[in-house]
PDB file of C-alpha atoms and ligand atoms in Angstrom:
ATOM      1  CA  MET S 261       2.666 -17.498   1.066  1.00  0.00           C
ATOM      2  CA  SER S 262       2.618 -20.658   3.092  1.00  0.00           C
ATOM      3  CA  THR S 263      -0.569 -22.659   3.232  1.00  0.00           C
ATOM      4  CA  ALA S 264      -2.688 -22.983   6.344  1.00  0.00           C
ATOM      5  CA  THR S 265      -1.549 -26.587   6.816  1.00  0.00           C
ATOM      6  CA  GLU S 266       2.100 -25.530   6.611  1.00  0.00           C
ATOM      7  CA  VAL S 267       1.532 -22.882   9.246  1.00  0.00           C
ATOM      8  CA  THR S 268      -0.267 -25.375  11.468  1.00  0.00           C
ATOM      9  CA  LYS S 269       2.579 -27.868  11.092  1.00  0.00           C
ATOM     10  CA  SER S 270       5.137 -25.199  11.797  1.00  0.00           C
ATOM     11  CA  ILE S 271       3.341 -24.091  14.993  1.00  0.00           C
ATOM     12  CA  MET S 272       3.093 -27.706  16.162  1.00  0.00           C
ATOM     13  CA  HIS S 273       6.808 -28.099  15.544  1.00  0.00           C
ATOM     14  CA  LEU S 274       7.681 -24.854  17.336  1.00  0.00           C
ATOM     15  CA  ALA S 275       5.459 -25.740  20.303  1.00  0.00           C
ATOM     16  CA  ARG S 276       7.327 -29.037  20.646  1.00  0.00           C
ATOM     17  CA  ALA S 277      10.685 -27.312  20.335  1.00  0.00           C
ATOM     18  CA  MET S 278       9.692 -24.837  23.062  1.00  0.00           C
ATOM     19  CA  LYS S 279       8.375 -27.663  25.254  1.00  0.00           C
ATOM     20  CA  THR S 280       5.008 -25.930  25.443  1.00  0.00           C
ATOM     21  CA  PRO S 281       2.638 -28.756  24.523  1.00  0.00           C
ATOM     22  CA  THR S 282      -0.473 -26.852  25.579  1.00  0.00           C
ATOM     23  CA  ILE S 283       0.185 -24.242  22.900  1.00  0.00           C
ATOM     24  CA  GLY S 284       0.228 -27.010  20.306  1.00  0.00           C
ATOM     25  CA  LYS S 285      -3.076 -28.270  21.661  1.00  0.00           C
ATOM     26  CA  VAL S 286      -5.022 -25.038  21.991  1.00  0.00           C
ATOM     27  CA  PHE S 287      -3.820 -22.626  19.307  1.00  0.00           C
ATOM     28  CA  GLU S 288      -6.258 -23.756  16.601  1.00  0.00           C
ATOM     29  CA  GLN S 289      -9.346 -23.810  18.774  1.00  0.00           C
ATOM     30  CA  LEU S 290      -8.436 -20.437  20.304  1.00  0.00           C
ATOM     31  CA  ALA S 291      -7.814 -19.022  16.810  1.00  0.00           C
ATOM     32  CA  ASP S 292     -11.384 -19.964  15.885  1.00  0.00           C
ATOM     33  CA  THR S 293     -12.682 -18.250  19.006  1.00  0.00           C
ATOM     34  CA  ALA S 294     -10.485 -15.239  18.279  1.00  0.00           C
ATOM     35  CA  ARG S 295     -11.919 -14.929  14.752  1.00  0.00           C
ATOM     36  CA  ASP S 296     -15.490 -15.357  16.016  1.00  0.00           C
ATOM     37  CA  GLU S 297     -15.045 -12.818  18.769  1.00  0.00           C
ATOM     38  CA  GLY S 298     -12.796 -10.399  16.952  1.00  0.00           C
ATOM     39  CA  TRP S 299      -9.824 -10.560  19.351  1.00  0.00           C
ATOM     40  CA  SER S 300      -6.720  -8.523  18.580  1.00  0.00           C
ATOM     41  CA  HIS S 301      -3.472 -10.379  17.856  1.00  0.00           C
ATOM     42  CA  GLU S 302      -2.291  -9.464  21.315  1.00  0.00           C
ATOM     43  CA  GLU S 303      -5.428 -10.821  22.946  1.00  0.00           C
ATOM     44  CA  TYR S 304      -5.056 -14.072  21.070  1.00  0.00           C
ATOM     45  CA  LEU S 305      -1.406 -14.398  22.056  1.00  0.00           C
ATOM     46  CA  ALA S 306      -2.244 -13.655  25.686  1.00  0.00           C
ATOM     47  CA  ALA S 307      -4.969 -16.315  25.643  1.00  0.00           C
ATOM     48  CA  VAL S 308      -2.672 -18.967  24.157  1.00  0.00           C
ATOM     49  CA  LEU S 309       0.175 -18.173  26.552  1.00  0.00           C
ATOM     50  CA  GLY S 310      -2.275 -17.960  29.440  1.00  0.00           C
ATOM     51  CA  ARG S 311      -3.515 -21.480  28.762  1.00  0.00           C
ATOM     52  CA  GLN S 312       0.037 -22.796  28.622  1.00  0.00           C
ATOM     53  CA  VAL S 313       0.923 -21.138  31.923  1.00  0.00           C
ATOM     54  CA  ALA S 314      -2.313 -22.320  33.535  1.00  0.00           C
ATOM     55  CA  ASP S 315      -1.533 -25.904  32.516  1.00  0.00           C
ATOM     56  CA  ARG S 316       1.972 -25.643  33.882  1.00  0.00           C
ATOM     57  CA  GLU S 317       0.631 -24.282  37.136  1.00  0.00           C
ATOM     58  CA  ALA S 318      -1.921 -27.053  37.331  1.00  0.00           C
ATOM     59  CA  ASN S 319       0.627 -29.773  36.697  1.00  0.00           C
ATOM     60  CA  GLY S 320       3.938 -28.514  37.937  1.00  0.00           C
ATOM     61  CA  THR S 321       4.744 -29.141  41.554  1.00  0.00           C
ATOM     62  CA  ALA S 322       8.308 -28.012  40.925  1.00  0.00           C
ATOM     63  CA  LEU S 323       7.105 -24.762  39.454  1.00  0.00           C
ATOM     64  CA  ARG S 324       4.708 -24.219  42.354  1.00  0.00           C
ATOM     65  CA  ILE S 325       7.471 -24.809  44.873  1.00  0.00           C
ATOM     66  CA  SER S 326       9.734 -22.293  43.200  1.00  0.00           C
ATOM     67  CA  THR S 327       6.891 -19.784  42.892  1.00  0.00           C
ATOM     68  CA  ALA S 328       6.122 -20.164  46.599  1.00  0.00           C
ATOM     69  CA  LYS S 329       9.464 -18.520  47.517  1.00  0.00           C
ATOM     70  CA  PHE S 330      10.237 -20.759  50.475  1.00  0.00           C
ATOM     71  CA  PRO S 331      13.351 -19.487  52.275  1.00  0.00           C
ATOM     72  CA  THR S 332      14.719 -23.049  52.551  1.00  0.00           C
ATOM     73  CA  ARG S 333      13.567 -26.572  51.810  1.00  0.00           C
ATOM     74  CA  LYS S 334      12.141 -28.389  54.824  1.00  0.00           C
ATOM     75  CA  THR S 335       9.860 -31.378  54.646  1.00  0.00           C
ATOM     76  CA  LEU S 336       7.299 -32.822  57.020  1.00  0.00           C
ATOM     77  CA  GLU S 337       9.129 -36.127  56.717  1.00  0.00           C
ATOM     78  CA  ASP S 338      12.235 -34.484  58.222  1.00  0.00           C
ATOM     79  CA  PHE S 339      10.251 -33.099  61.125  1.00  0.00           C
ATOM     80  CA  ASN S 340      10.713 -35.269  64.188  1.00  0.00           C
ATOM     81  CA  PRO S 341       7.533 -35.124  66.268  1.00  0.00           C
ATOM     82  CA  ASP S 342       9.299 -36.813  69.199  1.00  0.00           C
ATOM     83  CA  TYR S 343      10.875 -33.440  69.949  1.00  0.00           C
ATOM     84  CA  GLN S 344       7.390 -31.974  70.280  1.00  0.00           C
ATOM     85  CA  PRO S 345       5.620 -34.201  72.797  1.00  0.00           C
ATOM     86  CA  THR S 346       2.665 -31.837  73.140  1.00  0.00           C
ATOM     87  CA  LEU S 347       2.082 -31.661  69.389  1.00  0.00           C
ATOM     88  CA  ARG S 348      -0.841 -33.914  68.567  1.00  0.00           C
ATOM     89  CA  ARG S 349       0.093 -36.311  65.822  1.00  0.00           C
ATOM     90  CA  ASP S 350      -3.472 -36.778  64.676  1.00  0.00           C
ATOM     91  CA  VAL S 351      -3.728 -33.014  64.168  1.00  0.00           C
ATOM     92  CA  LEU S 352      -0.477 -32.993  62.224  1.00  0.00           C
ATOM     93  CA  ALA S 353      -1.678 -35.917  60.103  1.00  0.00           C
ATOM     94  CA  HIS S 354      -4.960 -34.124  59.495  1.00  0.00           C
ATOM     95  CA  LEU S 355      -3.122 -30.991  58.383  1.00  0.00           C
ATOM     96  CA  SER S 356      -0.824 -32.924  56.046  1.00  0.00           C
ATOM     97  CA  SER S 357      -3.885 -34.310  54.278  1.00  0.00           C
ATOM     98  CA  MET S 358      -4.398 -30.716  53.034  1.00  0.00           C
ATOM     99  CA  SER S 359      -8.148 -30.893  53.508  1.00  0.00           C
ATOM    100  CA  PHE S 360      -8.025 -27.488  55.234  1.00  0.00           C
ATOM    101  CA  ILE S 361      -7.121 -25.733  51.979  1.00  0.00           C
ATOM    102  CA  PRO S 362     -10.302 -26.361  49.960  1.00  0.00           C
ATOM    103  CA  LYS S 363     -12.256 -25.324  53.059  1.00  0.00           C
ATOM    104  CA  ALA S 364     -10.237 -22.079  53.294  1.00  0.00           C
ATOM    105  CA  GLU S 365      -9.332 -22.870  56.891  1.00  0.00           C
ATOM    106  CA  ASN S 366      -6.286 -21.424  58.630  1.00  0.00           C
ATOM    107  CA  VAL S 367      -3.367 -22.858  60.533  1.00  0.00           C
ATOM    108  CA  ILE S 368      -1.727 -20.950  63.375  1.00  0.00           C
ATOM    109  CA  LEU S 369       1.574 -22.167  64.797  1.00  0.00           C
ATOM    110  CA  LEU S 370       2.552 -20.538  68.079  1.00  0.00           C
ATOM    111  CA  GLY S 371       5.662 -20.990  70.152  1.00  0.00           C
ATOM    112  CA  PRO S 372       9.056 -19.644  71.195  1.00  0.00           C
ATOM    113  CA  PRO S 373      12.019 -19.439  68.777  1.00  0.00           C
ATOM    114  CA  GLY S 374      13.616 -22.640  67.567  1.00  0.00           C
ATOM    115  CA  VAL S 375      10.744 -25.058  68.129  1.00  0.00           C
ATOM    116  CA  GLY S 376      10.171 -25.777  64.445  1.00  0.00           C
ATOM    117  CA  LYS S 377       7.415 -23.349  63.414  1.00  0.00           C
ATOM    118  CA  THR S 378       9.087 -22.296  60.176  1.00  0.00           C
ATOM    119  CA  HIS S 379      10.074 -25.896  59.457  1.00  0.00           C
ATOM    120  CA  LEU S 380       6.451 -27.024  59.802  1.00  0.00           C
ATOM    121  CA  ALA S 381       5.176 -24.054  57.800  1.00  0.00           C
ATOM    122  CA  ILE S 382       7.503 -24.877  54.891  1.00  0.00           C
ATOM    123  CA  GLY S 383       6.783 -28.609  55.172  1.00  0.00           C
ATOM    124  CA  LEU S 384       3.044 -28.003  54.996  1.00  0.00           C
ATOM    125  CA  GLY S 385       3.571 -25.492  52.185  1.00  0.00           C
ATOM    126  CA  ILE S 386       5.478 -28.037  50.117  1.00  0.00           C
ATOM    127  CA  LYS S 387       2.735 -30.602  50.749  1.00  0.00           C
ATOM    128  CA  ALA S 388       0.231 -28.051  49.484  1.00  0.00           C
ATOM    129  CA  CYS S 389       2.285 -27.499  46.312  1.00  0.00           C
ATOM    130  CA  GLN S 390       2.393 -31.257  45.774  1.00  0.00           C
ATOM    131  CA  ALA S 391      -1.365 -31.400  46.221  1.00  0.00           C
ATOM    132  CA  GLY S 392      -1.743 -28.850  43.436  1.00  0.00           C
ATOM    133  CA  HIS S 393      -2.344 -25.694  45.446  1.00  0.00           C
ATOM    134  CA  PRO S 394      -0.473 -22.504  44.612  1.00  0.00           C
ATOM    135  CA  VAL S 395       1.312 -21.224  47.740  1.00  0.00           C
ATOM    136  CA  LEU S 396       3.116 -18.006  48.590  1.00  0.00           C
ATOM    137  CA  PHE S 397       5.482 -17.688  51.541  1.00  0.00           C
ATOM    138  CA  ASP S 398       6.847 -14.542  53.157  1.00  0.00           C
ATOM    139  CA  THR S 399       7.652 -13.180  56.568  1.00  0.00           C
ATOM    140  CA  ALA S 400       5.150 -10.851  58.231  1.00  0.00           C
ATOM    141  CA  ALA S 401       7.525  -7.949  57.512  1.00  0.00           C
ATOM    142  CA  GLY S 402       7.755  -9.060  53.879  1.00  0.00           C
ATOM    143  CA  TRP S 403       3.975  -9.149  53.559  1.00  0.00           C
ATOM    144  CA  VAL S 404       3.641  -5.668  55.008  1.00  0.00           C
ATOM    145  CA  ASN S 405       6.240  -4.370  52.519  1.00  0.00           C
ATOM    146  CA  ARG S 406       4.395  -5.992  49.668  1.00  0.00           C
ATOM    147  CA  LEU S 407       1.059  -4.554  50.776  1.00  0.00           C
ATOM    148  CA  SER S 408       2.372  -1.050  51.366  1.00  0.00           C
ATOM    149  CA  GLU S 409       4.093  -1.002  47.977  1.00  0.00           C
ATOM    150  CA  ALA S 410       0.797  -2.020  46.397  1.00  0.00           C
ATOM    151  CA  HIS S 411      -1.057   0.580  48.471  1.00  0.00           C
ATOM    152  CA  GLN S 412       1.151   3.364  47.082  1.00  0.00           C
ATOM    153  CA  ARG S 413      -0.046   2.572  43.576  1.00  0.00           C
ATOM    154  CA  HIS S 414      -3.531   3.930  42.848  1.00  0.00           C
ATOM    155  CA  GLY S 415      -6.094   1.238  43.650  1.00  0.00           C
ATOM    156  CA  GLY S 416      -3.151  -1.061  44.082  1.00  0.00           C
ATOM    157  CA  LEU S 417      -4.062  -2.629  47.398  1.00  0.00           C
ATOM    158  CA  ASN S 418      -7.317  -4.116  46.184  1.00  0.00           C
ATOM    159  CA  ALA S 419      -5.681  -5.278  42.989  1.00  0.00           C
ATOM    160  CA  GLU S 420      -2.895  -6.936  44.950  1.00  0.00           C
ATOM    161  CA  ILE S 421      -5.311  -8.631  47.358  1.00  0.00           C
ATOM    162  CA  LYS S 422      -7.304  -9.825  44.357  1.00  0.00           C
ATOM    163  CA  ARG S 423      -4.148 -11.117  42.698  1.00  0.00           C
ATOM    164  CA  LEU S 424      -3.285 -13.050  45.852  1.00  0.00           C
ATOM    165  CA  ARG S 425      -6.550 -14.986  45.520  1.00  0.00           C
ATOM    166  CA  ARG S 426      -4.849 -17.301  43.066  1.00  0.00           C
ATOM    167  CA  TYR S 427      -2.714 -18.586  45.961  1.00  0.00           C
ATOM    168  CA  ARG S 428      -4.760 -21.087  47.915  1.00  0.00           C
ATOM    169  CA  LEU S 429      -2.338 -20.851  50.832  1.00  0.00           C
ATOM    170  CA  LEU S 430      -0.528 -17.761  52.037  1.00  0.00           C
ATOM    171  CA  ILE S 431       2.155 -18.361  54.638  1.00  0.00           C
ATOM    172  CA  ILE S 432       2.985 -15.524  57.006  1.00  0.00           C
ATOM    173  CA  ASP S 433       6.060 -16.396  59.012  1.00  0.00           C
ATOM    174  CA  GLU S 434       7.384 -14.673  62.119  1.00  0.00           C
ATOM    175  CA  LEU S 435       4.438 -12.521  63.049  1.00  0.00           C
ATOM    176  CA  GLY S 436       5.386 -10.631  66.180  1.00  0.00           C
ATOM    177  CA  TYR S 437       9.136 -10.310  65.803  1.00  0.00           C
ATOM    178  CA  LEU S 438       8.616  -6.755  64.621  1.00  0.00           C
ATOM    179  CA  PRO S 439       5.723  -4.595  65.817  1.00  0.00           C
ATOM    180  CA  PHE S 440       3.593  -2.918  63.132  1.00  0.00           C
ATOM    181  CA  ASP S 441       2.755   0.764  63.045  1.00  0.00           C
ATOM    182  CA  ALA S 442      -0.908   1.744  62.591  1.00  0.00           C
ATOM    183  CA  ASP S 443      -0.683   1.859  58.769  1.00  0.00           C
ATOM    184  CA  ALA S 444       0.980  -1.531  58.570  1.00  0.00           C
ATOM    185  CA  ALA S 445      -1.553  -3.020  60.992  1.00  0.00           C
ATOM    186  CA  ASN S 446      -4.377  -1.653  58.871  1.00  0.00           C
ATOM    187  CA  LEU S 447      -2.936  -3.094  55.638  1.00  0.00           C
ATOM    188  CA  PHE S 448      -2.391  -6.420  57.337  1.00  0.00           C
ATOM    189  CA  PHE S 449      -5.927  -6.416  58.675  1.00  0.00           C
ATOM    190  CA  GLN S 450      -7.292  -5.858  55.185  1.00  0.00           C
ATOM    191  CA  LEU S 451      -5.436  -8.908  53.942  1.00  0.00           C
ATOM    192  CA  ILE S 452      -6.773 -11.054  56.806  1.00  0.00           C
ATOM    193  CA  ALA S 453     -10.308  -9.775  56.299  1.00  0.00           C
ATOM    194  CA  ALA S 454     -10.179 -10.419  52.546  1.00  0.00           C
ATOM    195  CA  ARG S 455      -8.948 -13.975  53.061  1.00  0.00           C
ATOM    196  CA  TYR S 456     -11.641 -14.771  55.624  1.00  0.00           C
ATOM    197  CA  GLU S 457     -13.523 -17.866  54.369  1.00  0.00           C
ATOM    198  CA  GLN S 458     -11.954 -17.282  50.919  1.00  0.00           C
ATOM    199  CA  GLY S 459      -8.467 -18.700  51.187  1.00  0.00           C
ATOM    200  CA  SER S 460      -6.183 -20.313  53.737  1.00  0.00           C
ATOM    201  CA  LEU S 461      -3.562 -18.557  55.809  1.00  0.00           C
ATOM    202  CA  LEU S 462      -0.787 -20.238  57.719  1.00  0.00           C
ATOM    203  CA  ILE S 463       0.655 -17.934  60.352  1.00  0.00           C
ATOM    204  CA  THR S 464       3.556 -18.543  62.698  1.00  0.00           C
ATOM    205  CA  SER S 465       4.155 -16.374  65.740  1.00  0.00           C
ATOM    206  CA  ASN S 466       6.309 -16.297  68.841  1.00  0.00           C
ATOM    207  CA  MET S 467       3.540 -14.346  70.591  1.00  0.00           C
ATOM    208  CA  ALA S 468       0.514 -15.872  72.305  1.00  0.00           C
ATOM    209  CA  PHE S 469      -2.797 -14.361  71.153  1.00  0.00           C
ATOM    210  CA  SER S 470      -3.018 -12.454  74.443  1.00  0.00           C
ATOM    211  CA  ARG S 471      -0.004 -10.412  73.306  1.00  0.00           C
ATOM    212  CA  TRP S 472      -1.039  -9.639  69.739  1.00  0.00           C
ATOM    213  CA  GLY S 473      -2.167  -6.212  70.858  1.00  0.00           C
ATOM    214  CA  GLU S 474       1.549  -5.437  71.220  1.00  0.00           C
ATOM    215  CA  ILE S 475       2.238  -6.470  67.619  1.00  0.00           C
ATOM    216  CA  PHE S 476      -0.515  -4.299  66.158  1.00  0.00           C
ATOM    217  CA  THR S 477      -0.256  -1.516  68.764  1.00  0.00           C
ATOM    218  CA  ASP S 478      -4.042  -1.702  69.032  1.00  0.00           C
ATOM    219  CA  GLU S 479      -6.045  -4.203  71.065  1.00  0.00           C
ATOM    220  CA  ALA S 480      -9.202  -3.743  68.979  1.00  0.00           C
ATOM    221  CA  VAL S 481      -7.443  -4.409  65.678  1.00  0.00           C
ATOM    222  CA  ALA S 482      -5.710  -7.440  67.181  1.00  0.00           C
ATOM    223  CA  ALA S 483      -8.982  -8.799  68.556  1.00  0.00           C
ATOM    224  CA  ALA S 484     -10.795  -8.335  65.231  1.00  0.00           C
ATOM    225  CA  MET S 485      -7.947 -10.073  63.449  1.00  0.00           C
ATOM    226  CA  ILE S 486      -7.778 -13.024  65.856  1.00  0.00           C
ATOM    227  CA  ASP S 487     -11.550 -13.386  65.665  1.00  0.00           C
ATOM    228  CA  ARG S 488     -11.450 -13.865  61.884  1.00  0.00           C
ATOM    229  CA  LEU S 489      -8.336 -15.993  61.918  1.00  0.00           C
ATOM    230  CA  ILE S 490      -9.426 -18.558  64.458  1.00  0.00           C
ATOM    231  CA  HIS S 491     -13.062 -18.907  63.422  1.00  0.00           C
ATOM    232  CA  HIS S 492     -12.032 -21.752  61.086  1.00  0.00           C
ATOM    233  CA  ALA S 493      -8.552 -22.729  62.167  1.00  0.00           C
ATOM    234  CA  GLU S 494      -6.266 -25.297  63.654  1.00  0.00           C
ATOM    235  CA  VAL S 495      -4.168 -23.643  66.346  1.00  0.00           C
ATOM    236  CA  LEU S 496      -1.026 -25.541  67.340  1.00  0.00           C
ATOM    237  CA  ALA S 497       1.036 -24.458  70.308  1.00  0.00           C
ATOM    238  CA  LEU S 498       4.595 -25.737  70.096  1.00  0.00           C
ATOM    239  CA  ASP S 499       6.745 -25.500  73.146  1.00  0.00           C
ATOM    240  CA  GLY S 500       9.755 -26.971  74.774  1.00  0.00           C
ATOM    241  CA  GLU S 501      13.366 -26.192  74.255  1.00  0.00           C
ATOM    242  CA  SER S 502      14.711 -24.696  71.053  1.00  0.00           C
ATOM    243  CA  TYR S 503      15.680 -27.495  68.684  1.00  0.00           C
ATOM    244  CA  ARG S 504      18.865 -25.588  67.929  1.00  0.00           C
ATOM    245  CA  THR S 505      19.940 -25.417  71.604  1.00  0.00           C
ATOM    246  CA  LYS S 506      18.773 -28.934  72.228  1.00  0.00           C
ATOM    247  CA  THR S 507      20.796 -30.511  69.431  1.00  0.00           C
ATOM    248  CA  ARG S 508      23.805 -28.378  70.373  1.00  0.00           C
ATOM    249  CA  ARG S 509      23.520 -29.425  74.026  1.00  0.00           C
ATOM    250  CA  GLU S 510      23.116 -33.091  73.116  1.00  0.00           C
ATOM    251  CA  LEU S 511      26.134 -32.844  70.879  1.00  0.00           C
ATOM    252  CA  LEU S 512      28.168 -31.248  73.670  1.00  0.00           C
ATOM    253  CA  GLU S 513      27.040 -33.891  76.160  1.00  0.00           C
ATOM    254  CA  THR S 514      28.021 -36.767  73.924  1.00  0.00           C
ATOM    255  CA  THR S 515      31.397 -35.280  73.036  1.00  0.00           C
ATOM    256  CA  THR S 516      32.370 -34.011  76.508  1.00  0.00           C
ATOM    257  CA  PRO S 517      34.530 -36.635  78.200  1.00  0.00           C
ATOM    258  CA  THR S 518      33.140 -37.695  81.568  1.00  0.00           C
ATOM    259  CA  THR S 519      35.399 -36.906  84.477  1.00  0.00           C
ATOM    260  CA  PRO S 520      36.604 -40.023  86.280  1.00  0.00           C
TER     261      PRO S 520
HETATM  262  P1  LIG V 148      11.197 -21.546  64.622  1.00  0.00           P
HETATM  263  O1  LIG V 148      10.670 -21.120  63.312  1.00  0.00           O
HETATM  264  O2  LIG V 148      10.152 -22.053  65.572  1.00  0.00           O
HETATM  265  O3  LIG V 148      12.056 -20.498  65.256  1.00  0.00           O
HETATM  266  P2  LIG V 148      12.696 -23.420  63.006  1.00  0.00           P
HETATM  267  O4  LIG V 148      11.598 -24.055  62.257  1.00  0.00           O
HETATM  268  O5  LIG V 148      13.502 -22.411  62.289  1.00  0.00           O
HETATM  269  O6  LIG V 148      12.152 -22.802  64.380  1.00  0.00           O
HETATM  270  O7  LIG V 148      13.639 -24.560  63.599  1.00  0.00           O
HETATM  271  C1  LIG V 148      14.998 -24.335  63.934  1.00  0.00           C
HETATM  272  C2  LIG V 148      15.867 -25.459  63.352  1.00  0.00           C
HETATM  273  O8  LIG V 148      15.590 -26.674  64.016  1.00  0.00           O
HETATM  274  C3  LIG V 148      15.580 -25.702  61.886  1.00  0.00           C
HETATM  275  O9  LIG V 148      16.787 -26.073  61.252  1.00  0.00           O
HETATM  276  C4  LIG V 148      14.604 -26.878  61.895  1.00  0.00           C
HETATM  277  O10 LIG V 148      14.717 -27.652  60.722  1.00  0.00           O
HETATM  278  C5  LIG V 148      15.058 -27.655  63.122  1.00  0.00           C
HETATM  279  N1  LIG V 148      13.951 -28.311  63.824  1.00  0.00           N
HETATM  280  C6  LIG V 148      13.126 -27.757  64.726  1.00  0.00           C
HETATM  281  N2  LIG V 148      12.262 -28.648  65.234  1.00  0.00           N
HETATM  282  C7  LIG V 148      12.532 -29.805  64.604  1.00  0.00           C
HETATM  283  C8  LIG V 148      11.975 -31.147  64.698  1.00  0.00           C
HETATM  284  N3  LIG V 148      10.972 -31.435  65.545  1.00  0.00           N
HETATM  285  N4  LIG V 148      12.517 -32.112  63.913  1.00  0.00           N
HETATM  286  C9  LIG V 148      13.531 -31.813  63.065  1.00  0.00           C
HETATM  287  N5  LIG V 148      14.099 -30.583  62.955  1.00  0.00           N
HETATM  288  C10 LIG V 148      13.620 -29.602  63.694  1.00  0.00           C
HETATM  289 MG1  LIG V 149      10.967 -19.322  62.352  1.00  0.00          MG
END
């Protein structure tokens, strides 16, 4: 039988070896609580591991960025606002301060393909991770898949929407590229309604609000959704030429020899 001090020392050593310092810090105090409250071994283990994970989430920008599932890395610093003359820089600066997240406000980026909506969405998402906010990114189609999978499990939709509360910012990219059927529109609406004044959404779309009825195949659903989304929101309309075409054209112009 090893003594209590030996066990304590051994746990401290193992926690260091596993690079889980929080475990080393909390296991004794939680063990006292566990004894007082009659937790099972499993409950105690879950509590200890939970604290470690919570600390990591609170401290780890890198972990948050990988959890966010960004499709690529894009930063706000790499975004050249000169290509977006109508984009107000003060608004962009305000958004990058991340003050919209604690207020559960939304950001809507509208504009044709190639103008930098996804770039800005990822850039703002990374800023949010750096500021300590858990973020989750997916395309509109991806979100609908996730919600309908949850919906197929009994009581799963509510559980999933509840689970998503831990993310202070949900990014929904490419709303409007694919129309939703009535079921998908309904699931999507439930997500929007649940987030209203509770947590931020960042949505990008190639469709102006006036055409959202086409996305959701129902004007009333679209109107109810827009109403909730824009009540507390910054709406940015990006326009101009696609950055992809523009850079390609500029490249062609500078490499095409001028005819004498
Ligand atoms: P959208 O989502 O609006 O279709 P993207 O964000 O995918 O457009 O932008 C297309 C490409 O152009 C990406 O590689 C992006 O990084 C780049 N891009 C777009 N706008 C800018 C900008 N203002 N400054 C720097 N890169 C940009
Ligand atoms: Mg995009």
